[in-house]
Amino acid sequence: MKVTTKIQKATADGRCYWSFEYFPPKTQIGVTNLYDRLERMYSLGPEFIDVTWGAGGTTSDLTIEICTTAQNVYGLEACMHLTCTNMPRAKIDIALKEAKEAGIQNILALRGDPPRGQENFEVVETGFAYAVDLVKYIRKEYGDYFCIGVAAYPEGHIENPDYEADLKHLKEKVDAGADYIVTQLFYDCDLYLKWVKRCRDMGITIPILPGIMPIQAYGGFKRMTTLSKTFVPKKILDDLEPIKDNDKAVKDYGVKLAVEMCSYLKENGVTGFHFYTMNLERTVRLVLEGLKFVAPQEVAKPLPWNPSLAKNREKENVRPIFWKNRTRSYILRTESWDDFPNGRWGDSRSPAYGDLDGYGVSLKHSKQEAMNLWKSPESVDDLAKLFAEYVNGTVKQLPWSDTPLEPESERIKSLLSSINSRGYLTINSQPAVDGVPSTHPVYGWGPKSGYVYQKAYLEFFVSPEKLDLLVKKLEEFPFITFFAVNKMGDLRTNTQDDGPNAVTWGVFPGQEIVQPTIVEAVSFMAWKDEAYELWAKWAEIYEPGSVSEKLLKKVENEWYLVNVVDNNYKDSHSIFEIFV
């Protein structure tokens, strides 16, 4: 979807809107961490994100990859930066072609800075000298397919001391076909507002988004404002001087200042804000909280999971619960599906999940990082303690869970900790919910004026001996169904129906009941290969033949992966009474 379409919708709704900028990290682990951050920051409700472009396309592949992943995996509308620096026309053609093929519909067209070590911008053969030329070229080659953004400088461009001439250059970019404007950072709000009025007086009517860069560190702030020759009001400099050596105080001040700036702009009619995140999450989140900017539920959480924006997934509204904590893996293993005619696939008995070899399974940590996180367990009791510590928040991640326990499981945390300490190693869970409003801050999702429900669900690894006791105990609970499978694929269950069993659903005005999350045998069998492979990857961080390696391999090869559903969604406790 075009950025301007989303802006128009927010404006029609009479609400503020915001967007985030990221840059391609230099290392693969940095890219992995950025993806985790994108997934979390989806809940902050940005209308779109944009990703920067290295001079001469030095990060072009990664920029396109991040934009594509943001859209197709995490459901974030992406805008790709494209610069003229060291870019002959052939390179620009390739970039635009790849962007369109990836489903990216938004481009921020920039001249770009000179390459590192080069003082002045130089046009390459067949390339473009100015952003206006790039805008014209995109319009000529692609018509109105792309929504084109351009940059602007409230204080004037660093290379152009003529303020009026700089404004005329901006008007030329707009007349050439630009759809919206994002500004350079600034710290003088009155200067910005005066500049916007001057733009409007010149006939520039397209949306203008102020570029807000919260101060993260004093040294970085001084370098950035010096390089860009950004004017900083004396009060800000005076406020920073006594705290400049206190990193936490500077960050706190940066949040406070950004909140004050945005509040002042909002009081003066500004409704859209573009945040330069520097690939960081906490500061932007605190700024939005300080502004009380909360995205509508249908924007921040239209379903219990982030809907993909890939064209072939437009109708997708159902997913198995097993990949709840590994979204990217699920998307990659199903990316070859042509369509989702019934929300997921045509014949649920034969979902063509991609083989594990097609994309690989790996831990998101180096060997040393994994050792620091999970130490060296040497017994089942050590494993039980580790999993219980994850539930209690002491351990932040597990191989199956890249983030801490979801807020929705907070009210069952003590029960989860208890069963983990008894040797039932949980990797997924959700509590029963009996019809809370769709606007509920923890359990809500979907359009307003609806009600959402969910069945209690648990997924865990357990020894064969404990599984036998569990199966016997389950005979006392007719509402509870289970599937259990070992690495070899031996399946045990107490249900004869291998079709989908909805574990979350929503009832909304004027539409059919939505059932976005399910449990079913076929998907569970596909998921188990991945779940067991993560035990193998964990074992690989230890020396061959060590006690820890032998323990993890034993669990991988002998234990069962079990999922349990209490189909009586009005009962929130029975599912925990089955553990013996």
XYZ file of C-alpha atoms in Angstrom:
580
model
C 0.000 0.000 0.000
C 1.191 3.522 -0.711
C 2.372 5.636 2.203
C 0.068 8.449 1.100
C -2.957 6.125 1.250
C -2.137 5.328 4.861
C -1.617 9.010 5.653
C -4.971 9.872 4.074
C -6.703 7.194 6.165
C -5.131 8.458 9.408
C -6.063 12.038 8.499
C -9.643 11.033 7.717
C -9.805 9.300 11.120
C -8.615 12.506 12.775
C -5.629 10.858 14.477
C -1.888 11.363 14.678
C 0.385 8.942 12.840
C 4.087 8.103 12.908
C 6.792 6.209 11.032
C 10.258 4.809 11.792
C 13.590 4.865 9.946
C 16.229 2.103 10.157
C 19.613 1.459 8.544
C 21.146 -1.863 7.400
C 23.395 -3.281 10.170
C 26.998 -4.157 9.337
C 26.919 -7.738 10.705
C 24.618 -10.732 10.261
C 23.909 -10.924 13.985
C 22.984 -7.228 13.783
C 20.513 -8.010 10.984
C 19.008 -10.834 13.050
C 18.612 -8.526 16.040
C 17.034 -5.850 13.824
C 14.440 -8.358 12.619
C 13.562 -9.156 16.238
C 13.228 -5.424 16.870
C 11.004 -4.906 13.815
C 8.675 -7.638 15.052
C 8.400 -6.038 18.488
C 8.040 -2.479 17.156
C 5.102 -3.524 14.952
C 2.968 -3.215 18.101
C 3.892 0.495 18.320
C 1.745 1.002 15.226
C 3.937 2.831 12.685
C 2.131 3.594 9.433
C 5.334 2.652 7.608
C 9.060 2.179 8.048
C 11.887 3.180 5.744
C 15.352 1.699 5.299
C 18.417 3.643 4.197
C 20.559 2.944 1.120
C 24.379 2.923 1.094
C 26.260 5.139 -1.341
C 26.511 3.467 -4.730
C 24.228 0.687 -3.612
C 26.786 -0.649 -1.097
C 23.934 -1.974 1.046
C 21.427 -2.405 -1.789
C 20.889 -6.155 -1.410
C 20.486 -5.840 2.342
C 18.231 -2.781 2.062
C 15.891 -4.654 -0.284
C 16.066 -7.771 1.913
C 15.131 -5.808 5.042
C 12.272 -4.012 3.250
C 10.965 -7.299 1.838
C 11.233 -9.088 5.187
C 9.556 -6.180 6.975
C 6.567 -6.410 4.620
C 6.252 -10.133 4.013
C 7.225 -11.468 7.439
C 6.386 -8.746 9.939
C 3.562 -6.920 8.165
C 5.242 -3.501 8.178
C 4.681 -1.256 5.172
C 8.186 -0.512 3.872
C 9.703 2.417 1.986
C 13.085 1.870 0.313
C 15.613 4.696 0.133
C 17.251 5.138 -3.272
C 20.128 7.570 -3.876
C 21.982 8.956 -6.896
C 25.428 8.573 -5.310
C 27.660 6.332 -7.465
C 24.545 4.941 -9.165
C 24.652 4.683 -12.960
C 21.249 4.311 -14.576
C 21.647 0.547 -14.964
C 22.011 0.155 -11.187
C 18.950 2.317 -10.589
C 16.963 0.204 -13.060
C 17.959 -2.966 -11.223
C 17.041 -1.474 -7.836
C 13.608 -0.317 -9.003
C 12.910 -3.631 -10.750
C 13.845 -5.628 -7.638
C 11.784 -3.324 -5.430
C 8.683 -3.821 -7.570
C 9.203 -7.581 -7.780
C 9.463 -7.664 -3.970
C 6.136 -5.843 -3.635
C 7.712 -2.624 -2.352
C 5.563 0.293 -3.468
C 7.267 3.213 -1.713
C 10.580 4.894 -2.604
C 12.357 7.765 -0.849
C 14.269 9.395 -3.720
C 17.452 11.168 -2.596
C 20.540 12.643 -4.169
C 22.623 11.179 -1.362
C 25.819 12.270 0.333
C 29.260 11.993 -1.279
C 30.915 8.622 -0.628
C 33.093 8.357 2.476
C 36.443 10.072 1.874
C 35.079 12.235 -0.964
C 34.359 15.890 -0.214
C 32.036 16.784 -3.082
C 29.204 14.957 -4.830
C 30.152 13.829 -8.335
C 27.772 12.558 -11.013
C 28.694 9.154 -12.419
C 28.283 8.374 -16.107
C 24.567 7.853 -17.018
C 23.677 8.727 -13.417
C 21.657 11.606 -11.989
C 22.930 14.842 -10.454
C 19.871 15.691 -8.367
C 16.964 13.985 -6.605
C 14.529 15.795 -8.920
C 16.052 13.905 -11.872
C 15.557 10.605 -10.034
C 11.928 11.490 -9.276
C 11.291 12.312 -12.934
C 12.938 9.074 -14.055
C 10.880 6.906 -11.674
C 7.672 8.574 -12.864
C 8.690 8.136 -16.515
C 9.535 4.447 -16.127
C 6.875 3.331 -13.620
C 4.025 5.834 -13.847
C 2.138 5.992 -10.572
C 3.115 2.500 -9.320
C 5.550 3.923 -6.765
C 4.648 6.391 -4.042
C 7.670 8.709 -4.030
C 8.932 10.544 -0.982
C 11.621 13.237 -1.032
C 13.816 14.908 1.587
C 13.665 18.526 2.705
C 15.752 20.773 4.916
C 13.942 23.237 7.209
C 17.214 25.108 7.762
C 18.258 24.915 4.111
C 20.533 22.331 2.506
C 24.053 22.224 3.899
C 25.472 22.795 0.367
C 23.079 25.582 -0.565
C 23.306 28.803 1.499
C 20.460 30.354 -0.523
C 17.330 29.555 1.550
C 14.852 30.638 -1.147
C 16.668 28.676 -3.854
C 16.517 25.576 -1.655
C 12.752 25.971 -1.313
C 12.444 26.295 -5.095
C 14.377 23.054 -5.530
C 11.909 21.347 -3.182
C 8.991 22.712 -5.216
C 10.635 21.306 -8.367
C 10.757 17.835 -6.771
C 7.088 18.103 -5.859
C 6.157 19.262 -9.368
C 8.186 16.370 -10.813
C 5.925 13.876 -9.029
C 6.869 13.587 -5.349
C 3.987 12.437 -3.130
C 5.218 13.342 0.351
C 8.142 14.987 2.149
C 10.302 13.848 5.081
C 12.518 16.481 6.679
C 16.049 16.459 8.004
C 16.338 16.438 11.804
C 15.898 19.741 13.624
C 15.639 20.946 17.217
C 14.017 24.370 16.744
C 10.276 23.792 16.350
C 9.426 27.424 15.581
C 11.953 27.398 12.755
C 10.291 24.236 11.388
C 6.769 25.663 11.590
C 7.863 28.849 9.856
C 9.444 26.753 7.087
C 6.258 24.672 6.640
C 4.211 27.854 6.272
C 6.646 29.073 3.616
C 6.238 25.737 1.771
C 2.457 26.036 1.845
C 2.621 29.616 0.635
C 4.632 28.370 -2.364
C 1.865 25.911 -3.280
C 3.395 22.749 -1.801
C 0.336 20.830 -0.616
C 1.607 17.251 -0.187
C 2.110 15.795 3.336
C 5.222 16.949 5.207
C 6.572 14.725 7.988
C 8.982 16.312 10.481
C 12.116 14.233 11.106
C 12.480 13.672 14.858
C 15.777 12.297 16.186
C 15.682 11.740 19.961
C 19.092 12.363 21.560
C 20.625 8.969 22.414
C 24.144 10.000 23.456
C 25.884 13.359 23.849
C 28.845 12.548 21.595
C 26.642 11.228 18.797
C 24.331 14.225 19.105
C 27.237 16.682 18.796
C 28.713 14.850 15.780
C 25.370 14.611 13.995
C 24.381 18.243 14.512
C 27.882 19.462 13.587
C 28.040 17.438 10.363
C 24.563 18.504 9.282
C 25.050 22.054 10.604
C 21.778 21.746 12.493
C 20.899 24.719 14.698
C 20.508 23.730 18.357
C 18.753 26.224 20.674
C 20.922 27.473 23.547
C 18.531 26.065 26.149
C 19.107 22.513 24.874
C 22.874 22.964 24.961
C 22.669 24.446 28.475
C 20.451 21.550 29.648
C 22.896 18.968 28.271
C 26.113 20.533 29.550
C 25.883 19.351 33.212
C 24.747 15.829 32.267
C 26.810 15.214 29.112
C 28.974 12.562 30.810
C 25.975 10.705 32.259
C 24.672 8.431 29.476
C 21.427 7.549 31.234
C 20.636 11.169 32.058
C 21.275 12.150 28.417
C 18.942 9.402 27.145
C 16.237 10.428 29.629
C 16.623 14.046 28.557
C 16.439 12.977 24.901
C 13.082 11.313 25.538
C 11.756 14.326 27.456
C 12.895 16.751 24.742
C 11.364 14.680 21.917
C 8.044 14.499 23.789
C 8.086 18.274 24.322
C 8.952 18.941 20.655
C 6.227 16.644 19.286
C 3.657 18.024 21.742
C 4.443 21.583 20.637
C 4.249 20.617 16.962
C 0.941 18.820 17.591
C -0.471 21.926 19.302
C 0.418 23.796 16.105
C -1.418 21.440 13.782
C 1.202 18.781 12.993
C -0.259 15.258 12.976
C 2.479 13.104 11.359
C 5.943 12.357 12.786
C 8.930 10.482 11.335
C 11.328 9.072 13.939
C 14.998 8.405 13.207
C 15.323 5.328 15.430
C 19.064 4.661 14.968
C 17.911 1.015 15.035
C 17.003 1.411 18.715
C 13.664 0.603 20.260
C 13.403 1.796 23.852
C 13.730 5.541 23.289
C 11.109 5.677 20.529
C 8.738 3.556 22.596
C 9.133 5.894 25.591
C 8.553 8.945 23.389
C 5.321 7.470 22.012
C 4.214 6.564 25.532
C 5.022 10.074 26.724
C 2.885 11.494 23.919
C 0.123 8.982 24.677
C 0.313 7.973 21.013
C -1.458 4.627 20.840
C -2.242 3.168 17.436
C -5.811 1.923 16.883
C -6.125 -1.788 17.674
C -6.991 -2.606 14.065
C -3.645 -1.021 13.054
C -1.407 -2.301 15.862
C -2.994 -5.757 16.211
C -5.477 -6.666 13.453
C -4.975 -10.371 14.307
C -3.215 -12.204 17.151
C -0.181 -12.414 14.822
C 1.320 -9.830 12.431
C -0.371 -10.244 9.015
C 2.023 -10.419 6.078
C 1.742 -7.779 3.352
C 2.947 -10.171 0.627
C 0.598 -10.204 -2.380
C 0.036 -13.968 -2.278
C -0.924 -13.756 1.408
C -3.604 -11.067 1.109
C -6.349 -13.545 2.097
C -4.338 -15.280 4.821
C -6.197 -15.161 8.125
C -5.310 -18.499 9.741
C -2.011 -19.825 11.116
C -1.009 -22.815 13.270
C -0.072 -21.770 16.802
C 3.180 -23.769 16.784
C 5.226 -21.019 15.064
C 3.927 -18.332 17.428
C 7.487 -17.527 18.566
C 9.193 -18.153 15.192
C 7.254 -16.060 12.678
C 10.044 -15.723 10.126
C 10.526 -19.481 10.022
C 6.818 -20.021 9.285
C 6.806 -17.455 6.470
C 9.931 -18.935 4.877
C 8.590 -22.488 5.040
C 5.348 -21.431 3.360
C 6.624 -18.770 0.945
C 6.214 -21.066 -2.093
C 2.448 -21.359 -1.577
C 0.665 -19.632 -4.440
C -2.471 -18.611 -2.615
C -4.351 -18.835 0.660
C -7.881 -19.444 -0.696
C -9.298 -20.552 2.658
C -7.139 -18.271 4.725
C -4.275 -20.738 4.722
C -4.358 -23.391 1.986
C -6.888 -25.294 -0.096
C -6.419 -28.779 1.362
C -5.361 -28.743 5.011
C -4.305 -32.383 4.763
C -1.463 -31.487 2.424
C 0.136 -28.167 3.266
C 3.385 -28.144 1.318
C 5.715 -26.948 4.051
C 9.216 -26.258 2.785
C 11.923 -28.637 3.964
C 14.161 -27.495 6.781
C 17.104 -27.699 4.405
C 15.488 -24.971 2.324
C 16.257 -22.234 4.837
C 18.107 -23.814 7.745
C 17.538 -23.795 11.483
C 19.976 -21.955 13.709
C 20.355 -20.350 17.093
C 20.396 -16.557 17.075
C 23.510 -16.418 19.202
C 27.205 -17.074 18.943
C 28.567 -20.034 20.906
C 29.762 -17.768 23.722
C 26.486 -15.823 23.872
C 24.525 -19.085 24.079
C 26.819 -20.360 26.841
C 26.292 -17.127 28.773
C 22.533 -17.424 28.390
C 22.031 -21.111 29.147
C 25.229 -22.125 30.993
C 26.009 -25.870 30.861
C 23.050 -27.978 32.031
C 24.137 -31.426 33.177
C 20.860 -32.943 34.374
C 17.130 -32.849 33.736
C 16.820 -30.823 36.930
C 19.216 -28.252 35.466
C 17.054 -28.036 32.325
C 13.884 -27.736 34.397
C 15.424 -24.898 36.396
C 16.551 -23.122 33.211
C 13.099 -23.306 31.604
C 11.462 -22.135 34.852
C 13.873 -19.185 34.950
C 12.798 -18.261 31.416
C 9.166 -18.228 32.539
C 10.079 -16.085 35.554
C 12.042 -13.649 33.370
C 15.545 -14.367 34.690
C 16.538 -16.002 31.386
C 15.460 -13.774 28.492
C 15.459 -16.271 25.606
C 15.315 -19.960 24.746
C 16.101 -21.599 21.403
C 12.332 -21.813 20.729
C 11.483 -18.352 22.039
C 13.437 -15.301 20.836
C 11.677 -12.922 23.222
C 10.612 -13.018 26.891
C 7.292 -14.596 27.870
C 4.326 -12.892 26.209
C 2.281 -10.534 28.441
C -0.802 -12.710 27.862
C 0.867 -15.546 29.813
C 1.634 -13.301 32.789
C -1.374 -14.509 34.791
C -0.377 -18.162 34.388
C 3.340 -17.535 34.989
C 3.476 -19.194 38.418
C 1.648 -22.268 37.076
C 4.009 -22.481 34.106
C 7.012 -22.180 36.407
C 5.651 -24.985 38.580
C 5.182 -27.492 35.740
C 8.594 -26.622 34.267
C 10.251 -27.332 37.597
C 8.588 -30.765 37.494
C 10.154 -31.639 34.134
C 7.514 -30.476 31.618
C 9.613 -28.049 29.572
C 7.208 -25.493 28.055
C 7.948 -23.632 24.807
C 4.515 -22.127 24.024
C 1.394 -21.228 25.974
C -1.743 -19.156 26.144
C -4.391 -18.835 28.880
C -8.132 -19.301 28.396
C -10.028 -16.100 27.571
C -13.826 -15.981 27.723
C -15.026 -13.047 25.656
C -13.039 -9.918 26.512
C -13.488 -6.738 24.434
C -11.364 -6.632 21.289
C -9.799 -3.424 22.672
C -8.401 -5.236 25.735
C -4.774 -4.055 26.205
C -3.380 -7.606 26.546
C -5.754 -10.055 24.873
C -7.526 -7.774 22.399
C -7.096 -7.769 18.619
C -9.104 -6.915 15.512
C -11.748 -4.236 14.908
C -13.291 -2.365 17.811
C -16.709 -3.306 19.252
C -15.865 -7.011 19.072
C -15.136 -9.805 21.558
C -12.260 -12.263 21.501
C -11.888 -15.761 22.920
C -9.160 -18.346 23.288
C -8.706 -21.858 24.625
C -5.981 -22.675 27.123
C -3.009 -24.119 25.259
C 0.339 -25.582 26.328
C 3.238 -26.998 24.329
C 6.159 -28.734 26.003
C 8.824 -31.441 25.867
C 8.506 -34.367 28.271
C 10.174 -37.708 28.927
C 8.436 -40.912 27.701
C 7.854 -41.980 31.306
C 6.108 -38.766 32.269
C 4.114 -38.852 29.026
C 2.662 -42.256 29.977
C 1.499 -40.832 33.320
C 0.105 -37.746 31.582
C -1.904 -39.777 29.052
C -3.397 -41.813 31.875
C -4.347 -38.666 33.798
C -5.963 -37.121 30.703
C -8.633 -39.830 30.769
C -10.174 -37.833 33.632
C -10.486 -34.681 31.487
C -12.877 -35.177 28.530
C -12.529 -31.579 27.310
C -8.762 -31.783 26.885
C -7.164 -33.050 23.659
C -3.504 -33.646 22.940
C -0.971 -34.571 20.281
C 2.424 -36.014 21.229
C 5.231 -36.892 18.818
C 8.863 -37.919 19.123
C 11.717 -37.124 16.768
C 11.080 -40.310 14.760
C 7.494 -39.212 14.081
C 5.648 -41.656 16.388
C 2.361 -39.849 17.061
C 0.076 -40.322 20.074
C -3.267 -38.555 20.481
C -6.661 -38.880 22.154
C -8.640 -37.370 19.264
C -9.767 -39.011 16.045
C -10.152 -35.694 14.239
C -6.958 -34.452 12.584
C -8.651 -31.346 11.168
C -8.084 -27.789 12.436
C -9.072 -26.971 16.011
C -9.473 -23.207 16.504
C -7.740 -22.011 19.662
C -8.419 -18.285 19.177
C -11.442 -16.628 17.600
C -13.140 -13.269 17.465
C -16.720 -12.064 17.029
C -17.055 -8.666 15.336
C -19.999 -6.606 14.056
C -21.061 -7.288 10.473
C -18.734 -10.179 9.667
C -18.270 -13.913 10.094
C -16.509 -15.293 13.155
C -12.739 -15.016 12.628
C -10.624 -18.014 13.696
C -6.997 -16.925 13.154
C -5.060 -19.506 15.206
C -5.419 -23.281 15.058
C -3.971 -26.596 16.204
C -3.901 -29.547 13.811
C -1.926 -32.742 13.278
C -0.382 -32.074 9.862
C 1.124 -28.731 10.839
C 2.285 -30.158 14.165
C 4.197 -32.884 12.334
C 5.885 -30.235 10.150
C 6.739 -28.119 13.182
C 8.230 -31.011 15.189
C 11.197 -31.342 12.790
C 12.143 -27.744 13.486
C 11.517 -28.059 17.219
C 13.827 -31.067 17.531
C 16.490 -29.546 15.281
C 16.819 -26.707 17.788
C 17.841 -29.244 20.461
C 20.542 -30.454 18.061
C 21.783 -26.902 17.435
C 21.870 -26.230 21.161
C 23.880 -29.406 21.759
C 26.459 -28.308 19.176
C 27.706 -25.436 21.340
C 29.196 -27.920 23.826
C 32.219 -30.155 23.400
C 31.411 -33.540 21.796
C 31.004 -36.166 24.491
C 30.515 -33.609 27.279
C 27.804 -34.129 29.874
C 25.786 -31.198 28.518
C 25.997 -32.400 24.912
C 24.918 -35.933 25.906
C 21.986 -34.582 27.951
C 20.622 -32.414 25.120
C 21.051 -35.202 22.545
C 19.188 -37.594 24.855
C 16.262 -35.170 25.122
C 16.320 -34.638 21.357
C 16.290 -38.359 20.556
C 14.059 -39.750 23.313
C 11.642 -37.132 24.638
C 8.222 -36.228 23.196
C 6.930 -32.873 21.976
C 3.363 -32.459 23.264
C 0.597 -29.922 22.673
C -2.478 -29.801 24.895
C -5.724 -27.886 24.292
C -8.501 -27.447 26.870
C -11.551 -27.070 24.631
C -13.600 -25.736 27.549
C -12.556 -22.095 27.183
C -14.602 -21.174 30.262
C -12.232 -23.213 32.447
C -8.843 -21.577 32.990
C -7.322 -24.075 35.457
C -8.064 -27.673 34.417
C -5.209 -27.726 31.915
C -2.744 -27.397 34.816
C -4.395 -30.179 36.851
C -3.259 -32.881 34.408
C 0.415 -32.689 35.402
C 1.531 -35.399 37.800
